[in-house]
PDB file of C-alpha atoms in Angstrom:
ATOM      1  CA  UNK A   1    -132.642 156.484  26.973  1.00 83.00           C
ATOM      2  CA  UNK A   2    -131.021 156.999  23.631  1.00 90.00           C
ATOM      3  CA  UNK A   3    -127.510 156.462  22.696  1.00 92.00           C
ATOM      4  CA  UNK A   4    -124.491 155.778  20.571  1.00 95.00           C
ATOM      5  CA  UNK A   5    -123.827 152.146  19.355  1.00 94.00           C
ATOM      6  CA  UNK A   6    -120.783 151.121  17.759  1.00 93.00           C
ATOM      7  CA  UNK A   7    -120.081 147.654  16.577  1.00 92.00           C
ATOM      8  CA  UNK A   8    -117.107 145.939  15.388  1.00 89.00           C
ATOM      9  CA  UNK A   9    -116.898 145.622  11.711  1.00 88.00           C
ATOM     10  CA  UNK A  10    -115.612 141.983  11.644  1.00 83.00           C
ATOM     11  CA  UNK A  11    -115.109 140.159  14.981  1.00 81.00           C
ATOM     12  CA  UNK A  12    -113.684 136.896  14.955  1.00 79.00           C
ATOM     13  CA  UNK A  13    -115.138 136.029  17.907  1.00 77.00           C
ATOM     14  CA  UNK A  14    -118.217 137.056  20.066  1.00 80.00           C
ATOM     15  CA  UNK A  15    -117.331 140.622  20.824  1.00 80.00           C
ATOM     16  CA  UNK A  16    -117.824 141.833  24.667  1.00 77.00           C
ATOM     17  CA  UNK A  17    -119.443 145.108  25.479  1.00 82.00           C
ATOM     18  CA  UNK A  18    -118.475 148.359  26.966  1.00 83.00           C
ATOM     19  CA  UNK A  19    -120.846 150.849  28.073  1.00 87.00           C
ATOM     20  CA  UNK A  20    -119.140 154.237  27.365  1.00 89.00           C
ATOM     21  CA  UNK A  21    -120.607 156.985  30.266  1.00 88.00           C
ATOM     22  CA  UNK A  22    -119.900 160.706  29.498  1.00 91.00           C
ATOM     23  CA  UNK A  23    -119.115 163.044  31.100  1.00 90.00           C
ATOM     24  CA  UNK A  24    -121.125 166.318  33.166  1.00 91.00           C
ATOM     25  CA  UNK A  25    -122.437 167.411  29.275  1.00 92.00           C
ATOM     26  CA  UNK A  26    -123.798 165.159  27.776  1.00 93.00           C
ATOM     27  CA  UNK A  27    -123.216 162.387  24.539  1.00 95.00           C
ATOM     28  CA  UNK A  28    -120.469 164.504  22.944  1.00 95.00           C
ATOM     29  CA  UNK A  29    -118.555 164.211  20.126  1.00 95.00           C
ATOM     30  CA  UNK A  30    -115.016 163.183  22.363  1.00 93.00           C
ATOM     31  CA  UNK A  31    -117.502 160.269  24.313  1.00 93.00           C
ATOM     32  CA  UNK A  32    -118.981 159.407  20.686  1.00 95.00           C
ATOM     33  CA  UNK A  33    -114.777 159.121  19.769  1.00 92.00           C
ATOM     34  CA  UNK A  34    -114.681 157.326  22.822  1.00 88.00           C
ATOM     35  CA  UNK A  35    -116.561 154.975  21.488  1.00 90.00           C
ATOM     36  CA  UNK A  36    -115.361 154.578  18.322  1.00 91.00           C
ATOM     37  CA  UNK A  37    -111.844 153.652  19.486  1.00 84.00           C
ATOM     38  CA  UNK A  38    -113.656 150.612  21.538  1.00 81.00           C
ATOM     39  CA  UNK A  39    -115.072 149.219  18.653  1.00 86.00           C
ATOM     40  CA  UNK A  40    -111.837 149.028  16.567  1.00 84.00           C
ATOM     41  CA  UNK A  41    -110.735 147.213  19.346  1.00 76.00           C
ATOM     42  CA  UNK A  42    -113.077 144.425  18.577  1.00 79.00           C
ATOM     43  CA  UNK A  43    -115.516 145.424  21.181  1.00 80.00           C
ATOM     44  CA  UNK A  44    -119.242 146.272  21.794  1.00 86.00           C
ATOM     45  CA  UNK A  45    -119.617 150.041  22.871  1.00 88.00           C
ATOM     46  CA  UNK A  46    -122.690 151.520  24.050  1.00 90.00           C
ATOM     47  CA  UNK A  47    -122.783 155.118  24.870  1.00 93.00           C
ATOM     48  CA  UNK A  48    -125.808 155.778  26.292  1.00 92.00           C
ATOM     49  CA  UNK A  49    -127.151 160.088  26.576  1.00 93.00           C
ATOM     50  CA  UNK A  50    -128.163 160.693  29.833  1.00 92.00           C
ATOM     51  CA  UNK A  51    -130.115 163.984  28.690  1.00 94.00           C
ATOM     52  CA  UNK A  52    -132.106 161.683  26.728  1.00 92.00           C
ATOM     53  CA  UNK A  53    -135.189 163.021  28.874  1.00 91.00           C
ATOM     54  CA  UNK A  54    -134.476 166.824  28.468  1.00 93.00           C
ATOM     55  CA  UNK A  55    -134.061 166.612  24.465  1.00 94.00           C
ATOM     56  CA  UNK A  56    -130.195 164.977  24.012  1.00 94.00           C
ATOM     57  CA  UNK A  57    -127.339 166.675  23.942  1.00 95.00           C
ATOM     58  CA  UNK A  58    -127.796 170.190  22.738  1.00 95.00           C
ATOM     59  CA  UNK A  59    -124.749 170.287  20.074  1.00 95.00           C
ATOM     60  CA  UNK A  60    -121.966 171.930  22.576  1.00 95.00           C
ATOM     61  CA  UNK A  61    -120.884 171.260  25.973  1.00 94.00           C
ATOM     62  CA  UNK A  62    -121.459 174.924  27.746  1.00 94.00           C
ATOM     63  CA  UNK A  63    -125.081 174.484  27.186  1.00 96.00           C
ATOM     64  CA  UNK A  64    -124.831 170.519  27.692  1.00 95.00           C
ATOM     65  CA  UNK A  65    -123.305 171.448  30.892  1.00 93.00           C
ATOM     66  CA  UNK A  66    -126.133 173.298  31.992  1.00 95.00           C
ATOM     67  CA  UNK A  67    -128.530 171.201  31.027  1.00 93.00           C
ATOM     68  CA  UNK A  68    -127.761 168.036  32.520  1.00 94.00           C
ATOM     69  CA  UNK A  69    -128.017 170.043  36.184  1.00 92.00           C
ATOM     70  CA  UNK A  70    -131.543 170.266  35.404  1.00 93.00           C
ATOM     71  CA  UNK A  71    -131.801 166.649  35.175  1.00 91.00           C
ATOM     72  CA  UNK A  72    -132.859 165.059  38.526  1.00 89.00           C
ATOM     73  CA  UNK A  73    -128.999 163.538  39.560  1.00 86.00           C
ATOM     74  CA  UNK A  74    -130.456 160.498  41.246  1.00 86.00           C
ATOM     75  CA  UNK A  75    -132.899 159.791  37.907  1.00 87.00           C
ATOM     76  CA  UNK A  76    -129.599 160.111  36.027  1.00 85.00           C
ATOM     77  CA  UNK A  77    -127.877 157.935  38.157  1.00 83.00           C
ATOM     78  CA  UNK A  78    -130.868 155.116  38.415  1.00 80.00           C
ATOM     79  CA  UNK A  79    -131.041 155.372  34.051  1.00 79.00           C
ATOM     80  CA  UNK A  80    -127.058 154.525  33.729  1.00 80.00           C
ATOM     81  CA  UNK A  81    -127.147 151.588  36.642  1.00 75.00           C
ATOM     82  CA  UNK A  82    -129.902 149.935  35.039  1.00 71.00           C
ATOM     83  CA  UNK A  83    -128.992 146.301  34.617  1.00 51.00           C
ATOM     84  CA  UNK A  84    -131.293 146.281  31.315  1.00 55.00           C
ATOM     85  CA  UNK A  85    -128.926 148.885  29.666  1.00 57.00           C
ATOM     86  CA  UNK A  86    -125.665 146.262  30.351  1.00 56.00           C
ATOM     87  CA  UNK A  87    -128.109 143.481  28.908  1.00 54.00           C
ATOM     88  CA  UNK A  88    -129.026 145.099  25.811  1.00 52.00           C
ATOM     89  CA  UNK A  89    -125.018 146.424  25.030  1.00 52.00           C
ATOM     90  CA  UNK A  90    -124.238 142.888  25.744  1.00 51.00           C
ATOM     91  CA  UNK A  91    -126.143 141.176  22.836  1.00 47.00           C
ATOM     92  CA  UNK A  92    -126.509 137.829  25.297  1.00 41.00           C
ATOM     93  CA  UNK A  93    -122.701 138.797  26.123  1.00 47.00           C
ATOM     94  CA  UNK A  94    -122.779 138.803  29.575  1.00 40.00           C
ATOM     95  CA  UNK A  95    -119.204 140.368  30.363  1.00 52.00           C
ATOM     96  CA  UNK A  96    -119.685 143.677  30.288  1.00 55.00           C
ATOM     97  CA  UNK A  97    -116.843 146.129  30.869  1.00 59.00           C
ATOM     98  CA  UNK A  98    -117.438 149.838  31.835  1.00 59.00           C
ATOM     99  CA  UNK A  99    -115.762 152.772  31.054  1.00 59.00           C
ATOM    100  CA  UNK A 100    -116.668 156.128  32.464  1.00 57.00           C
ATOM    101  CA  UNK A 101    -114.843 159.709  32.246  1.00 61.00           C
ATOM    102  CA  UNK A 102    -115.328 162.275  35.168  1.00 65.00           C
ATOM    103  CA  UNK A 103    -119.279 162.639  36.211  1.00 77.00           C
ATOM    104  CA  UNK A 104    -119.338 158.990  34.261  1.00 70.00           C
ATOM    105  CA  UNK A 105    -116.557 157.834  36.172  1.00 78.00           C
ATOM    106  CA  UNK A 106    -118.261 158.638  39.337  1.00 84.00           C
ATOM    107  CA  UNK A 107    -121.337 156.675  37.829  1.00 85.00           C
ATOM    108  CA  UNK A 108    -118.351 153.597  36.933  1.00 85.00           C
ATOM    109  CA  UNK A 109    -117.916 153.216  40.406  1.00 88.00           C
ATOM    110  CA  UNK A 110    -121.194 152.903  41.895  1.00 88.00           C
ATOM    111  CA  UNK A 111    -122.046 150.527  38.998  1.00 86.00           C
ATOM    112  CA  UNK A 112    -118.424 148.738  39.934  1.00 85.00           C
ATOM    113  CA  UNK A 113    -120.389 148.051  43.659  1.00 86.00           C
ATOM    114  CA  UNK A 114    -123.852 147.770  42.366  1.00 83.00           C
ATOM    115  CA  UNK A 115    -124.278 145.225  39.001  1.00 81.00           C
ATOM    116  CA  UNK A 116    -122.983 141.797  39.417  1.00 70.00           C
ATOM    117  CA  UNK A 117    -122.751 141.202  35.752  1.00 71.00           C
ATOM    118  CA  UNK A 118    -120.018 143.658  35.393  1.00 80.00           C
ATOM    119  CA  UNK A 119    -116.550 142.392  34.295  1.00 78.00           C
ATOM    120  CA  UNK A 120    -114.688 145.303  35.184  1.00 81.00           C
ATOM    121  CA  UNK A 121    -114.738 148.602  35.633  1.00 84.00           C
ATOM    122  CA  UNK A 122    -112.254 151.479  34.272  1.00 85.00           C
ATOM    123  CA  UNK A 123    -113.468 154.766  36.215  1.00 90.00           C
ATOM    124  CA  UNK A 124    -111.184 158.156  35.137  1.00 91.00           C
ATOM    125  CA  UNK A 125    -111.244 160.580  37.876  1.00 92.00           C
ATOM    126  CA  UNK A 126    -114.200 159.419  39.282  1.00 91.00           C
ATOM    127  CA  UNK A 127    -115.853 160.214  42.592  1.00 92.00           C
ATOM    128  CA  UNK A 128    -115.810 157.301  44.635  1.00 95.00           C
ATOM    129  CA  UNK A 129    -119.364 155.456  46.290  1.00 92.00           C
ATOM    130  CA  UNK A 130    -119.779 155.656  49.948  1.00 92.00           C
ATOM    131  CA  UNK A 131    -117.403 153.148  51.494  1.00 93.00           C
ATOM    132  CA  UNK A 132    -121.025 151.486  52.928  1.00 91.00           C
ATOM    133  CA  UNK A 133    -121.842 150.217  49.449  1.00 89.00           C
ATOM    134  CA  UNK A 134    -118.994 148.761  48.395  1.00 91.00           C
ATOM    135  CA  UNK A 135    -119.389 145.210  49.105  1.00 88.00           C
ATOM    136  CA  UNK A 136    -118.546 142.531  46.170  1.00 84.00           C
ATOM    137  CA  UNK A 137    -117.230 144.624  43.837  1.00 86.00           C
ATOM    138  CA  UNK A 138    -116.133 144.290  39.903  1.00 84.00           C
ATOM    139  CA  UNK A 139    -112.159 143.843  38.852  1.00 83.00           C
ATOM    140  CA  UNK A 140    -111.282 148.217  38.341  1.00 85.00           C
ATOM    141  CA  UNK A 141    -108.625 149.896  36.305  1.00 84.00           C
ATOM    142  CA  UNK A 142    -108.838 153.249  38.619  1.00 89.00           C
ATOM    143  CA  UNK A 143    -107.177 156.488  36.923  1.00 91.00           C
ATOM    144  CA  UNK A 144    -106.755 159.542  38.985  1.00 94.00           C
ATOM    145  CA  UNK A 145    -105.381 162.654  38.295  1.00 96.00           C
ATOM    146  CA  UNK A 146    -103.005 164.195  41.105  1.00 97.00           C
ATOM    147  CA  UNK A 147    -104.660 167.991  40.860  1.00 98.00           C
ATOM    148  CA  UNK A 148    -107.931 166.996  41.025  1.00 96.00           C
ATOM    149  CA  UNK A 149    -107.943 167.066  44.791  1.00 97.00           C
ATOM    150  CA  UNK A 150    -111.792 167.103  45.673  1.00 95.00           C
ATOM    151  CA  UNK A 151    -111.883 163.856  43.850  1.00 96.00           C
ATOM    152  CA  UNK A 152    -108.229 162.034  44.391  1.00 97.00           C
ATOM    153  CA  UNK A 153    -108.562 163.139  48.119  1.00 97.00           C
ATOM    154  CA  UNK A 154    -110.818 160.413  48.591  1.00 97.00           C
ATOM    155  CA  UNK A 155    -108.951 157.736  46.724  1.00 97.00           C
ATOM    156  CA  UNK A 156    -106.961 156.198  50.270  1.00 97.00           C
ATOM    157  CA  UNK A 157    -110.996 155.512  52.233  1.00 96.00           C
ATOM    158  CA  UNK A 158    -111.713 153.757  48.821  1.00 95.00           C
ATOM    159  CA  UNK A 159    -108.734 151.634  48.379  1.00 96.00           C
ATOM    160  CA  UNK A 160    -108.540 150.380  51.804  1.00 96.00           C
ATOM    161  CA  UNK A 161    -112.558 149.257  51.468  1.00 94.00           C
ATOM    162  CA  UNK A 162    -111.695 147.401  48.083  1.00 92.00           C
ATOM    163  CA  UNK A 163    -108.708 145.695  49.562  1.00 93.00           C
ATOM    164  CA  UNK A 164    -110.926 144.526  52.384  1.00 93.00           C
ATOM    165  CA  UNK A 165    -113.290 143.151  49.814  1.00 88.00           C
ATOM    166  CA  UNK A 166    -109.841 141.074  47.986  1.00 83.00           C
ATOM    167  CA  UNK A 167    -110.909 142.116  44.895  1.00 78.00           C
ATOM    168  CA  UNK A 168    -108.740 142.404  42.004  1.00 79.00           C
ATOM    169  CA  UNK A 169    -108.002 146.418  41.183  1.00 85.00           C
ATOM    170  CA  UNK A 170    -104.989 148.834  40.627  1.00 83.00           C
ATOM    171  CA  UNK A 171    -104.909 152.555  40.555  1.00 88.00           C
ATOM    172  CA  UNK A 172    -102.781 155.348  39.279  1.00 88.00           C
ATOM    173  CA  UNK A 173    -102.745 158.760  39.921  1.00 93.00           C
ATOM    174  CA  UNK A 174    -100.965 160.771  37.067  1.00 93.00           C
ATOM    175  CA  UNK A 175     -98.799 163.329  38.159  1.00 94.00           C
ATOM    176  CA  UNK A 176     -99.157 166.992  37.936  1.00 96.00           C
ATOM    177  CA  UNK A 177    -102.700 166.606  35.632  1.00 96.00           C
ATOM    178  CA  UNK A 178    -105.783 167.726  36.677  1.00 96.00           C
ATOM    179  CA  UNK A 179    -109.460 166.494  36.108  1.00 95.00           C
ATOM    180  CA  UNK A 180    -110.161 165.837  32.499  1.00 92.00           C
ATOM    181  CA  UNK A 181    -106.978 164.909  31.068  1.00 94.00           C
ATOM    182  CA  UNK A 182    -108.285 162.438  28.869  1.00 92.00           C
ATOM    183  CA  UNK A 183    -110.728 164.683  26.685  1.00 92.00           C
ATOM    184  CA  UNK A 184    -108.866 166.072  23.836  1.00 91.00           C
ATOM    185  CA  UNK A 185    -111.052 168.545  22.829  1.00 92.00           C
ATOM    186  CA  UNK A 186    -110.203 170.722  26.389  1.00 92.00           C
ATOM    187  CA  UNK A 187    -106.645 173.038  27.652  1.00 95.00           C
ATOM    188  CA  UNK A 188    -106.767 170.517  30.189  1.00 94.00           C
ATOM    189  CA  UNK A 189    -105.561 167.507  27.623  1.00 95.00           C
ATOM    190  CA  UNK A 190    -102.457 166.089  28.613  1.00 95.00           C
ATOM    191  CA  UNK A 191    -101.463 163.829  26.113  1.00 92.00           C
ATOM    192  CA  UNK A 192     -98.571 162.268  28.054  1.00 90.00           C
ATOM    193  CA  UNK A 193    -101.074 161.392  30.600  1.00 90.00           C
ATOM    194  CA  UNK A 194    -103.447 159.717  28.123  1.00 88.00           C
ATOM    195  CA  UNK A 195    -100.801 157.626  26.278  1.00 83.00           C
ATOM    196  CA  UNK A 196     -99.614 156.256  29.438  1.00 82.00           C
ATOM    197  CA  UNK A 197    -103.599 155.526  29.968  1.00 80.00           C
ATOM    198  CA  UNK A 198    -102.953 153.283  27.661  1.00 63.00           C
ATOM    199  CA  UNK A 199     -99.715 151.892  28.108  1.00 58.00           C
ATOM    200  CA  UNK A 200     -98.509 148.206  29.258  1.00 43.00           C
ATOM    201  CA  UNK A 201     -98.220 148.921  32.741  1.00 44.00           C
ATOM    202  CA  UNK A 202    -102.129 147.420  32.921  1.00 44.00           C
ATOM    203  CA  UNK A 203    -101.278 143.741  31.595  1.00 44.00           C
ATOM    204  CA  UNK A 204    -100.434 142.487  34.734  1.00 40.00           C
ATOM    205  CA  UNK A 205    -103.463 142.508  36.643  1.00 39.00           C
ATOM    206  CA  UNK A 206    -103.120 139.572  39.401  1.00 39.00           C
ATOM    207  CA  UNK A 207    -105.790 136.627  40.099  1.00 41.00           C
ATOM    208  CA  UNK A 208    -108.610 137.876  37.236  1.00 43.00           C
ATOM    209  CA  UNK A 209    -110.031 135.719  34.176  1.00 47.00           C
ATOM    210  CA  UNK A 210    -108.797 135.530  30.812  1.00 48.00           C
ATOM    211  CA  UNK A 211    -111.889 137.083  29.972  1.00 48.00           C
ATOM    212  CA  UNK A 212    -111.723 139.917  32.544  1.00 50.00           C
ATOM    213  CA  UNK A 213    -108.366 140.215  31.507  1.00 51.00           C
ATOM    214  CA  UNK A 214    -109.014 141.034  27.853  1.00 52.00           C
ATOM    215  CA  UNK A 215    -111.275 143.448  28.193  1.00 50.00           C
ATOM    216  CA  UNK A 216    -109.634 145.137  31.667  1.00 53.00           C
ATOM    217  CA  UNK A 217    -106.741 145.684  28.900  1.00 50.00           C
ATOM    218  CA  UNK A 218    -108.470 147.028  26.237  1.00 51.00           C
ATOM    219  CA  UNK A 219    -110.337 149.465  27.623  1.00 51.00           C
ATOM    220  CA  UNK A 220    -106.496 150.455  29.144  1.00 47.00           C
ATOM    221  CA  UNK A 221    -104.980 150.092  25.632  1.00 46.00           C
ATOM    222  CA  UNK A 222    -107.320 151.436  23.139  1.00 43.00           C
ATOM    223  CA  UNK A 223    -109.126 154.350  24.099  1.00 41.00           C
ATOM    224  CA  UNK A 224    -106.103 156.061  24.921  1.00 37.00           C
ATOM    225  CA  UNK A 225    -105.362 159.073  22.145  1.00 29.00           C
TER     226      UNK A 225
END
């Protein structure tokens, strides 16, 4: 699987990683931004291009759209939980954050459930995994967006199976947005919603590591527009 890797320029301290999942078109230029922002924040970010196997993203998102539905969805799935692809953004860094944007957020949350070596997990509008899976999962930063029913619908099922895990999470659903909210480059940017993405409100995550902590806050903080 190819991908986009963006290091910091000068870290003054071993830099964790964040794997950077796009959304349902493909390594874009807004993920590739995405990206970007991490890495000025002193991070690792890997942004890995799940059409990899079907020729890469195509150079826009109508035809990136279509052809990631030819791509086999549990291949795609399988290729972005690999726990190889959180060793290699890692660089012998072994807390890894993950930050995922609609289809990738849905992919954030199964990871979240599924790789131990996770820090934390920062899912936007992302469709939850079946409540049966989620057993020992990774500190989240969940970010819903009220409109987006088929998605936020499912939010309560999912909350009540991570609080009976006593994991460390908190969610927000942003009012009056709808799926997307986050990408800039789409009508449905709101960029009200975004900022407060990134706002304060996260540094007070309960009973989590310093090192959880830092990254938990900024993936929060800095990738917001």
């Amino acid at each position: 699987m190819r991908g986009y890797l963006v290091m910091p320029t000068k870290p003054t301290v071993k830099p964790a990683s964040v794997i950077v999942v796009h959304e349902n078109r493909g390594l874009n230029p807004y993920i590739e931004d995405v990206a970007r922002r991490v890495a000025k924040a002193g991070y690792i970010a890997l942004a890995p291009d799940g059409l990899s196997s079907v020729g890469g993203y195509p150079g826009n998102d109508d035809e990136g759209r279509e052809l990631q539905q030819k791509v086999d969805p549990q291949k795609l799935m399988n290729d972005f939980c690999r726990r190889r692809l959180y060793g290699k953004a890692s660089a012998g860094e072994r807390q890894s954050g993950n930050n995922r944007f609609c289809y990738g957020g849905g992919v954030c949350n199964a990871a979240a459930v599924a790789i131990p070596e996770l820090a934390c997990a920062v899912p936007f509008y992302g469709r939850q995994p079946p409540i049966a899976d989620v057993e020992n999962p990774c500190a989240a930063l969940l970010h819903y967006a009220e409109l987006d029913k088929p998605i936020t619908d499912g939010w309560p099922a999912y909350e009540q199976a991570l609080k009976a895990q006593h994991k460390v999470f908190e969610a927000y659903i942003y009012p009056q947005v709808n799926h997307g909210f986050h990408n800039d480059s789409t009508p449905r940017y709101d960029r009200a919603a975004a900022e407060l993405a990134g706002s304060e409100r996260w540094r007070g995550l309960p009973n989590i590591s310093a090192k959880r902590a830092e990254i938990a806050l900024a993936l929060a903080q800095k990738i917001a527009i």
